[in-house]
mmCIF file of C-alpha atoms in Angstrom:
data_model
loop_
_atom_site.group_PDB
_atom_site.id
_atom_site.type_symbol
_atom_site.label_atom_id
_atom_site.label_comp_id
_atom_site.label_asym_id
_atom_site.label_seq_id
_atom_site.Cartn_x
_atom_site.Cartn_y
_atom_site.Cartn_z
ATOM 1 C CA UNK L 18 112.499 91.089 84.730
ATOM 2 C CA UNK L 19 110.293 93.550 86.639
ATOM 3 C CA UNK L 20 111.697 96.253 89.370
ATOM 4 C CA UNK L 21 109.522 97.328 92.502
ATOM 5 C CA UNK L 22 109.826 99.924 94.651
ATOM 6 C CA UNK L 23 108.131 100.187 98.066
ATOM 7 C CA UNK L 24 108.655 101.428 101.372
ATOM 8 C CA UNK L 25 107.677 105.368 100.070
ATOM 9 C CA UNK L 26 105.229 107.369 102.429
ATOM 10 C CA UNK L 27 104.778 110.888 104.330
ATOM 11 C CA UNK L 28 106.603 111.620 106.871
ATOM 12 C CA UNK L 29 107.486 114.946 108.664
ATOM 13 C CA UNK L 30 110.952 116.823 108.216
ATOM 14 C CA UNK L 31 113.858 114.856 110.173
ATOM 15 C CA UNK L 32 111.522 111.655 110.046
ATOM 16 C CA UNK L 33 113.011 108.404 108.146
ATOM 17 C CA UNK L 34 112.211 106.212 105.852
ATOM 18 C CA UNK L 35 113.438 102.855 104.082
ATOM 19 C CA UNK L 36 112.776 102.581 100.079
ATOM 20 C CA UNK L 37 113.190 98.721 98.611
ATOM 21 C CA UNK L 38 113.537 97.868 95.366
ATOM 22 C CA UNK L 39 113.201 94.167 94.397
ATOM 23 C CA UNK L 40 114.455 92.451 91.066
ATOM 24 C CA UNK L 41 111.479 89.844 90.153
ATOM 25 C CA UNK L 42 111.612 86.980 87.282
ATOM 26 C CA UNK L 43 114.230 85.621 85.009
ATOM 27 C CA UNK L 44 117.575 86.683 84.104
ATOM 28 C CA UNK L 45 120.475 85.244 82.652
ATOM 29 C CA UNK L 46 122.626 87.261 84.968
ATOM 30 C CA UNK L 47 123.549 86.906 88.947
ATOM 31 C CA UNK L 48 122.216 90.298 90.487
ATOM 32 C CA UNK L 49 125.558 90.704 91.906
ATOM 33 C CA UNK L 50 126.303 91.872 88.104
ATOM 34 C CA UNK L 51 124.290 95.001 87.863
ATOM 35 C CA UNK L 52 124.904 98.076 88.992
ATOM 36 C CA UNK L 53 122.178 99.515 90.649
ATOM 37 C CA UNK L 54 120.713 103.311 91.524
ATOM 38 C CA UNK L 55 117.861 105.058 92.906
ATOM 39 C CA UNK L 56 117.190 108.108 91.307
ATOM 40 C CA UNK L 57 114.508 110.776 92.228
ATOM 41 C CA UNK L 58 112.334 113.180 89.933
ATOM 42 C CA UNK L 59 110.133 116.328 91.740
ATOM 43 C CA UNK L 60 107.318 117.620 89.498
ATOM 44 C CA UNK L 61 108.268 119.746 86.847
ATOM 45 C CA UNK L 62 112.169 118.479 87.427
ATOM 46 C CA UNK L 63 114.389 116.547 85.345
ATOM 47 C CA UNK L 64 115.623 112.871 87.314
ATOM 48 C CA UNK L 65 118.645 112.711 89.714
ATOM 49 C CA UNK L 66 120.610 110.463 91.197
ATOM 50 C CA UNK L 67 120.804 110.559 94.519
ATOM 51 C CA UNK L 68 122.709 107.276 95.260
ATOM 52 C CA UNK L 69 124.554 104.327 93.408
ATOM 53 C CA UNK L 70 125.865 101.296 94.371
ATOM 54 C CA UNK L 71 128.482 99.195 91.764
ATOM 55 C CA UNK L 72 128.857 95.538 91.407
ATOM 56 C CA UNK L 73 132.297 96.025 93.239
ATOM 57 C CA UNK L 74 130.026 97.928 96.144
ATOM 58 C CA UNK L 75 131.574 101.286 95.677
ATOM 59 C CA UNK L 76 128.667 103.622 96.437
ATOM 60 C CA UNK L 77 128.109 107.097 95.444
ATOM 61 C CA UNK L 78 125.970 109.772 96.435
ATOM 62 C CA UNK L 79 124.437 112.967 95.538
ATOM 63 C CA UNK L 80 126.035 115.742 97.139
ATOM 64 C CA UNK L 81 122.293 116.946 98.712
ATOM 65 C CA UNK L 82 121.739 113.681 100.294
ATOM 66 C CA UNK L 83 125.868 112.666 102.050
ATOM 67 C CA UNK L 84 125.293 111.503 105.390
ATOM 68 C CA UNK L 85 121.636 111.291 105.155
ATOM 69 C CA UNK L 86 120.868 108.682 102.948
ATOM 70 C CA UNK L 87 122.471 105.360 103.145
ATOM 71 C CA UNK L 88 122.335 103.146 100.014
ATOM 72 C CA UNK L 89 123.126 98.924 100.572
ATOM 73 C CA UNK L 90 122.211 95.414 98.214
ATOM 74 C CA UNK L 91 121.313 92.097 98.848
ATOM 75 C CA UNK L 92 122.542 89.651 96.135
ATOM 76 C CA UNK L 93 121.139 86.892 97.833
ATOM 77 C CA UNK L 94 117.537 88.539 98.026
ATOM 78 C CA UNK L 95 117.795 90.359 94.470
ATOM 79 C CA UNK L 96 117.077 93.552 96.830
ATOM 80 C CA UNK L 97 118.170 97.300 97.072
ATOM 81 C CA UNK L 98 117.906 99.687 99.985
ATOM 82 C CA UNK L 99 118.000 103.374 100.924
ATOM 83 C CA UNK L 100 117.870 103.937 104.163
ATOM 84 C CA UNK L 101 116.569 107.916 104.580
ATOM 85 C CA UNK L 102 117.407 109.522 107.492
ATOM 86 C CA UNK L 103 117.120 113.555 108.588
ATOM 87 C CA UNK L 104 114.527 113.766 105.782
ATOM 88 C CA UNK L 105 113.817 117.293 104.509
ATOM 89 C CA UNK L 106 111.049 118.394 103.028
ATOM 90 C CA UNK L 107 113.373 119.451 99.605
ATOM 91 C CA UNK L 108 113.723 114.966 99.823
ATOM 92 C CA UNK L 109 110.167 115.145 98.280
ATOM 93 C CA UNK L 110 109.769 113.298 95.234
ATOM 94 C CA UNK L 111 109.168 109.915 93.036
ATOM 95 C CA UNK L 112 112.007 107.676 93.837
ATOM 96 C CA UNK L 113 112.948 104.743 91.224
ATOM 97 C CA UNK L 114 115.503 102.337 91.328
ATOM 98 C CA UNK L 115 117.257 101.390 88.143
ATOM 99 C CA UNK L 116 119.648 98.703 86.970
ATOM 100 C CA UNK L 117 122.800 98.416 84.715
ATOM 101 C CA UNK L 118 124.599 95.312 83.911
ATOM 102 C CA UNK L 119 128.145 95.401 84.275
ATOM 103 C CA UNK L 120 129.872 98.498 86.564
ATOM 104 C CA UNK L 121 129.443 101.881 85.794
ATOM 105 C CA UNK L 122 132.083 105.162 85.684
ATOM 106 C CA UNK L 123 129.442 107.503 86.554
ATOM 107 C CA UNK L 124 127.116 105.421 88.769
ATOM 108 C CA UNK L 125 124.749 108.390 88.939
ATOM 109 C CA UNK L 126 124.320 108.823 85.519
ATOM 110 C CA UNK L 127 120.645 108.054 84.904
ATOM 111 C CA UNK L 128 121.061 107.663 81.063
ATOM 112 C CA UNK L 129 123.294 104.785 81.680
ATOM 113 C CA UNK L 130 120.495 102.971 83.459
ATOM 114 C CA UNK L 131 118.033 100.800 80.996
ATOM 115 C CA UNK L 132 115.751 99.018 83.269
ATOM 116 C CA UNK L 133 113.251 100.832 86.033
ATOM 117 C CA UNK L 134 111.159 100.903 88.183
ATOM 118 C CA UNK L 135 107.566 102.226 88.436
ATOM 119 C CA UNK L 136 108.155 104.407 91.308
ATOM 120 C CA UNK L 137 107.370 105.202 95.314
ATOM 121 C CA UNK L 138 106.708 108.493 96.190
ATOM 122 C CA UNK L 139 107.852 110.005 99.299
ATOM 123 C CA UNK L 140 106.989 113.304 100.768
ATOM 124 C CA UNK L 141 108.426 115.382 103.639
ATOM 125 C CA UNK L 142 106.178 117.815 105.293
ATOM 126 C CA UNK L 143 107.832 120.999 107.075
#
């Protein structure tokens, strides 16, 4: 099972953006059984969550990104979404997507994620 992430680019501050992340090739499990997160990691920074989505659809988000960023799923095309509005250019980074089977307590947790992505760099010019 392979993650991708696209939809990263340069835009300027208070621009928007849309990041997919598409689940590709076998798995026992229904997607609608992960937990899923996008997490994002500036150089020289450790990785954050930013936001989380559960298998029961809670969501969750970092407090730097609340009505900005808009995290959704689509079981039926294996697919996670952030939509990024209001961008800043503190936004900048590498953003993955990660899964976890089963729901999570701490959906922001990056630890408790054990398959990722490769990555899709965004970056917000002032």
């Amino acid at each position: 099972v392979q993650l991708v992430e696209s939809g990263g680019g340069s835009v300027q501050a208070g621009g928007s953006l849309r990041l997919s992340c598409g689940m590709f090739g076998y798995t026992a499990y229904s997607y609608s059984d992960y937990s899923l997160g996008w997490f994002r990691q500036a150089p020289g920074k450790g990785r954050d969550g930013v936001a989380a989505i559960g298998i029961d659809s809670t969501t969750t988000y970092a407090d730097s990104v609340k009505g900005r960023f808009t995290i959704s799923r689509d079981n039926g095309k294996n697919t996670l979404y952030l939509q990024m509005n209001n961008l800043k250019p503190e936004d900048t980074a590498m953003y993955y997507c990660a899964t976890h089977l089963g729901q999570l307590n701490r959906l922001l947790e990056p630890s408790w994620y054990d398959r990722w992505g490769h990555g899709t760099q965004v970056t917000v010019s002032s």
